[in-house]
mmCIF file of C-alpha atoms in Angstrom:
data_model
loop_
_atom_site.group_PDB
_atom_site.id
_atom_site.type_symbol
_atom_site.label_atom_id
_atom_site.label_comp_id
_atom_site.label_asym_id
_atom_site.label_seq_id
_atom_site.Cartn_x
_atom_site.Cartn_y
_atom_site.Cartn_z
ATOM 1 C CA UNK A 1 -2.000 -9.010 -8.856
ATOM 2 C CA UNK A 2 0.214 -7.142 -6.406
ATOM 3 C CA UNK A 3 -2.805 -5.218 -5.142
ATOM 4 C CA UNK A 4 -4.358 -8.479 -3.939
ATOM 5 C CA UNK A 5 -7.993 -8.914 -2.986
ATOM 6 C CA UNK A 6 -10.074 -5.921 -2.011
ATOM 7 C CA UNK A 7 -12.065 -5.800 1.222
ATOM 8 C CA UNK A 8 -15.089 -4.580 -0.722
ATOM 9 C CA UNK A 9 -15.671 -4.954 -4.427
ATOM 10 C CA UNK A 10 -18.662 -4.776 -6.691
ATOM 11 C CA UNK A 11 -19.616 -8.021 -8.374
ATOM 12 C CA UNK A 12 -19.879 -6.966 -12.007
ATOM 13 C CA UNK A 13 -21.841 -9.815 -13.570
ATOM 14 C CA UNK A 14 -24.263 -10.353 -10.707
ATOM 15 C CA UNK A 15 -27.807 -9.073 -10.976
ATOM 16 C CA UNK A 16 -28.313 -6.366 -8.324
ATOM 17 C CA UNK A 17 -30.853 -7.209 -5.638
ATOM 18 C CA UNK A 18 -33.963 -5.037 -5.578
ATOM 19 C CA UNK A 19 -34.836 -3.365 -2.308
ATOM 20 C CA UNK A 20 -38.528 -4.103 -1.549
ATOM 21 C CA UNK A 21 -38.861 -0.692 0.117
ATOM 22 C CA UNK A 22 -37.264 1.125 -2.820
ATOM 23 C CA UNK A 23 -38.086 -1.018 -5.899
ATOM 24 C CA UNK A 24 -36.969 1.651 -8.383
ATOM 25 C CA UNK A 25 -33.415 1.651 -6.955
ATOM 26 C CA UNK A 26 -31.119 -1.262 -7.694
ATOM 27 C CA UNK A 27 -28.002 -1.041 -5.535
ATOM 28 C CA UNK A 28 -24.876 -2.837 -6.753
ATOM 29 C CA UNK A 29 -24.161 -6.280 -5.352
ATOM 30 C CA UNK A 30 -21.045 -6.125 -3.177
ATOM 31 C CA UNK A 31 -18.642 -8.824 -2.041
ATOM 32 C CA UNK A 32 -17.405 -7.860 1.437
ATOM 33 C CA UNK A 33 -14.471 -9.520 3.191
ATOM 34 C CA UNK A 34 -14.486 -7.945 6.679
ATOM 35 C CA UNK A 35 -11.611 -10.024 8.078
ATOM 36 C CA UNK A 36 -9.211 -9.545 5.180
ATOM 37 C CA UNK A 37 -7.136 -6.673 6.608
ATOM 38 C CA UNK A 38 -6.490 -7.959 10.107
ATOM 39 C CA UNK A 39 -7.264 -11.677 10.465
ATOM 40 C CA UNK A 40 -4.810 -14.351 9.397
ATOM 41 C CA UNK A 41 -6.015 -17.669 8.020
ATOM 42 C CA UNK A 42 -4.866 -19.581 11.098
ATOM 43 C CA UNK A 43 -6.813 -17.208 13.371
ATOM 44 C CA UNK A 44 -9.943 -17.428 11.232
ATOM 45 C CA UNK A 45 -9.826 -21.234 11.111
ATOM 46 C CA UNK A 46 -9.290 -21.432 14.888
ATOM 47 C CA UNK A 47 -12.215 -19.057 15.514
ATOM 48 C CA UNK A 48 -14.447 -21.198 13.294
ATOM 49 C CA UNK A 49 -13.437 -24.359 15.199
ATOM 50 C CA UNK A 50 -14.130 -22.650 18.544
ATOM 51 C CA UNK A 51 -17.568 -21.524 17.356
ATOM 52 C CA UNK A 52 -18.415 -24.881 15.777
ATOM 53 C CA UNK A 53 -18.644 -23.290 12.331
ATOM 54 C CA UNK A 54 -17.767 -25.550 9.442
ATOM 55 C CA UNK A 55 -15.644 -23.823 6.831
ATOM 56 C CA UNK A 56 -14.690 -24.815 3.300
ATOM 57 C CA UNK A 57 -11.126 -25.581 2.418
ATOM 58 C CA UNK A 58 -10.136 -25.446 -1.239
ATOM 59 C CA UNK A 59 -7.649 -28.249 -1.998
ATOM 60 C CA UNK A 60 -6.333 -26.197 -4.927
ATOM 61 C CA UNK A 61 -4.596 -24.077 -2.249
ATOM 62 C CA UNK A 62 -2.122 -26.974 -1.857
ATOM 63 C CA UNK A 63 -1.539 -27.647 -5.574
ATOM 64 C CA UNK A 64 1.895 -26.272 -6.507
ATOM 65 C CA UNK A 65 0.951 -26.457 -10.189
ATOM 66 C CA UNK A 66 -0.577 -23.017 -9.539
ATOM 67 C CA UNK A 67 1.830 -20.078 -9.431
ATOM 68 C CA UNK A 68 -0.019 -18.425 -6.504
ATOM 69 C CA UNK A 69 0.463 -21.586 -4.424
ATOM 70 C CA UNK A 70 4.187 -21.792 -5.274
ATOM 71 C CA UNK A 71 4.543 -18.137 -4.238
ATOM 72 C CA UNK A 72 2.746 -18.744 -0.932
ATOM 73 C CA UNK A 73 4.346 -22.111 -0.123
ATOM 74 C CA UNK A 74 7.892 -21.690 -1.501
ATOM 75 C CA UNK A 75 8.796 -18.081 -2.296
ATOM 76 C CA UNK A 76 7.297 -16.327 0.754
ATOM 77 C CA UNK A 77 9.057 -18.623 3.263
ATOM 78 C CA UNK A 78 12.360 -17.910 1.470
ATOM 79 C CA UNK A 79 11.687 -14.156 1.561
ATOM 80 C CA UNK A 80 10.789 -14.450 5.248
ATOM 81 C CA UNK A 81 14.366 -15.626 5.895
ATOM 82 C CA UNK A 82 15.613 -12.295 4.501
ATOM 83 C CA UNK A 83 12.866 -10.125 5.981
ATOM 84 C CA UNK A 84 10.701 -11.503 8.812
ATOM 85 C CA UNK A 85 8.255 -8.625 8.169
ATOM 86 C CA UNK A 86 7.750 -9.529 4.483
ATOM 87 C CA UNK A 87 4.038 -10.314 4.854
ATOM 88 C CA UNK A 88 3.321 -6.985 6.566
ATOM 89 C CA UNK A 89 5.456 -5.145 3.989
ATOM 90 C CA UNK A 90 3.614 -6.777 1.099
ATOM 91 C CA UNK A 91 0.262 -6.060 2.769
ATOM 92 C CA UNK A 92 1.143 -2.343 2.996
ATOM 93 C CA UNK A 93 2.226 -2.359 -0.636
ATOM 94 C CA UNK A 94 -0.982 -4.104 -1.684
ATOM 95 C CA UNK A 95 -3.042 -1.554 0.228
ATOM 96 C CA UNK A 96 -1.278 1.305 -1.550
ATOM 97 C CA UNK A 97 -1.679 -0.397 -4.937
ATOM 98 C CA UNK A 98 -5.413 -0.917 -4.365
ATOM 99 C CA UNK A 99 -5.880 2.780 -3.795
ATOM 100 C CA UNK A 100 -4.212 3.725 -7.090
ATOM 101 C CA UNK A 101 -6.365 4.463 -10.085
ATOM 102 C CA UNK A 102 -5.407 5.508 -13.625
ATOM 103 C CA UNK A 103 -6.312 9.132 -12.893
ATOM 104 C CA UNK A 104 -3.842 9.103 -9.982
ATOM 105 C CA UNK A 105 -0.837 9.349 -12.267
ATOM 106 C CA UNK A 106 1.698 11.894 -11.115
ATOM 107 C CA UNK A 107 2.404 15.251 -12.683
ATOM 108 C CA UNK A 108 5.856 14.834 -14.252
ATOM 109 C CA UNK A 109 6.544 18.590 -13.953
ATOM 110 C CA UNK A 110 5.957 18.396 -10.195
ATOM 111 C CA UNK A 111 8.165 15.335 -9.798
ATOM 112 C CA UNK A 112 10.963 16.913 -11.848
ATOM 113 C CA UNK A 113 10.970 20.217 -9.965
ATOM 114 C CA UNK A 114 13.732 21.244 -7.589
ATOM 115 C CA UNK A 115 11.290 21.575 -4.709
ATOM 116 C CA UNK A 116 7.698 20.573 -3.976
ATOM 117 C CA UNK A 117 5.067 23.223 -3.296
ATOM 118 C CA UNK A 118 3.084 22.084 -0.242
ATOM 119 C CA UNK A 119 -0.200 23.642 -1.378
ATOM 120 C CA UNK A 120 -0.009 21.595 -4.596
ATOM 121 C CA UNK A 121 0.621 18.227 -2.939
ATOM 122 C CA UNK A 122 -1.170 18.436 0.432
ATOM 123 C CA UNK A 123 -4.538 17.512 -1.053
ATOM 124 C CA UNK A 124 -3.315 14.492 -3.044
ATOM 125 C CA UNK A 125 -4.670 11.077 -2.133
ATOM 126 C CA UNK A 126 -2.088 8.955 -0.318
ATOM 127 C CA UNK A 127 -1.088 6.704 -3.275
ATOM 128 C CA UNK A 128 -0.624 9.703 -5.566
ATOM 129 C CA UNK A 129 1.230 11.613 -2.844
ATOM 130 C CA UNK A 130 3.587 8.692 -2.192
ATOM 131 C CA UNK A 131 4.264 8.248 -5.907
ATOM 132 C CA UNK A 132 4.904 11.993 -6.274
ATOM 133 C CA UNK A 133 7.329 11.970 -3.324
ATOM 134 C CA UNK A 134 9.163 8.910 -4.721
ATOM 135 C CA UNK A 135 9.417 10.416 -8.215
ATOM 136 C CA UNK A 136 10.613 13.757 -6.807
ATOM 137 C CA UNK A 137 13.233 12.061 -4.626
ATOM 138 C CA UNK A 138 14.331 9.903 -7.582
ATOM 139 C CA UNK A 139 14.803 13.099 -9.597
ATOM 140 C CA UNK A 140 16.672 14.907 -6.807
ATOM 141 C CA UNK A 141 18.818 11.949 -5.672
ATOM 142 C CA UNK A 142 19.319 10.277 -9.054
ATOM 143 C CA UNK A 143 17.864 6.985 -7.748
ATOM 144 C CA UNK A 144 15.678 5.513 -5.014
ATOM 145 C CA UNK A 145 18.267 3.136 -3.573
ATOM 146 C CA UNK A 146 17.912 2.627 0.187
ATOM 147 C CA UNK A 147 14.595 4.532 0.243
ATOM 148 C CA UNK A 148 11.942 2.581 2.079
ATOM 149 C CA UNK A 149 8.257 3.114 2.769
ATOM 150 C CA UNK A 150 9.161 4.477 6.217
ATOM 151 C CA UNK A 151 11.115 7.304 4.524
ATOM 152 C CA UNK A 152 8.193 8.224 2.261
ATOM 153 C CA UNK A 153 5.898 8.148 5.315
ATOM 154 C CA UNK A 154 8.296 10.465 7.169
ATOM 155 C CA UNK A 155 8.132 12.971 4.298
ATOM 156 C CA UNK A 156 4.325 12.650 4.334
ATOM 157 C CA UNK A 157 4.294 13.490 8.067
ATOM 158 C CA UNK A 158 6.496 16.486 7.336
ATOM 159 C CA UNK A 159 4.056 17.668 4.646
ATOM 160 C CA UNK A 160 1.052 17.471 6.966
ATOM 161 C CA UNK A 161 2.799 18.792 10.082
ATOM 162 C CA UNK A 162 1.650 22.217 11.264
ATOM 163 C CA UNK A 163 5.166 23.059 12.451
ATOM 164 C CA UNK A 164 7.451 24.908 10.052
ATOM 165 C CA UNK A 165 11.152 24.521 9.429
ATOM 166 C CA UNK A 166 11.252 20.804 10.176
ATOM 167 C CA UNK A 167 13.600 18.293 8.601
ATOM 168 C CA UNK A 168 13.350 14.597 7.791
ATOM 169 C CA UNK A 169 16.554 12.610 7.438
ATOM 170 C CA UNK A 170 16.785 10.191 4.513
ATOM 171 C CA UNK A 171 19.584 7.893 3.360
ATOM 172 C CA UNK A 172 22.138 10.235 1.796
ATOM 173 C CA UNK A 173 20.269 13.470 2.442
ATOM 174 C CA UNK A 174 17.411 15.290 4.076
ATOM 175 C CA UNK A 175 14.104 16.932 3.198
ATOM 176 C CA UNK A 176 13.389 20.294 4.809
ATOM 177 C CA UNK A 177 10.071 22.113 4.931
ATOM 178 C CA UNK A 178 10.581 25.834 4.511
ATOM 179 C CA UNK A 179 8.530 28.677 3.047
ATOM 180 C CA UNK A 180 5.642 26.433 1.966
ATOM 181 C CA UNK A 181 7.962 24.109 0.078
ATOM 182 C CA UNK A 182 9.895 20.878 0.496
ATOM 183 C CA UNK A 183 13.580 21.070 -0.380
ATOM 184 C CA UNK A 184 15.944 18.105 -0.732
ATOM 185 C CA UNK A 185 19.613 18.509 0.186
ATOM 186 C CA UNK A 186 22.273 15.837 -0.107
ATOM 187 C CA UNK A 187 24.488 15.196 2.892
ATOM 188 C CA UNK A 188 27.805 16.940 2.510
ATOM 189 C CA UNK A 189 30.879 15.053 3.677
ATOM 190 C CA UNK A 190 34.058 16.909 4.410
ATOM 191 C CA UNK A 191 37.400 15.242 3.730
#
């Protein structure tokens, strides 16, 4: 559920349409939502009104008997009070979750190592890379408190940067790229 709707998904139970030019090939039937990633409902409805296009409105979207409606109408406005960027944050999370697949599980040996070997992680798909970075940092730091997506993205930039010897600051420590590896060091405070 956290992954949300996909922009493109195959409709499983639908009979694929036959191509008259290639009758022996039956391509899958796809549901495509081209506006899903960037258009908000209010913008889409306004565009339809401007173009004179009649759109359907599902009255079940107002019925708070449904959990999804209570989340959208009650919980999200409350969360917005704490974080005005909550919708964008959840959209990023959903995008990352959509890209995960069961075969993207992380290598526990890699995550539990003292350092990450760049050649082993550079080719990972983004969701697997992010999960590997999080698991590695959890192992090195003892927890993931105060780590945010922006910190994981900073480590990703460090991994893919062509410059050597760079450092990314994180809450409570830093990640340094050196000798083809990532190394985590906690901040040392002198008394």
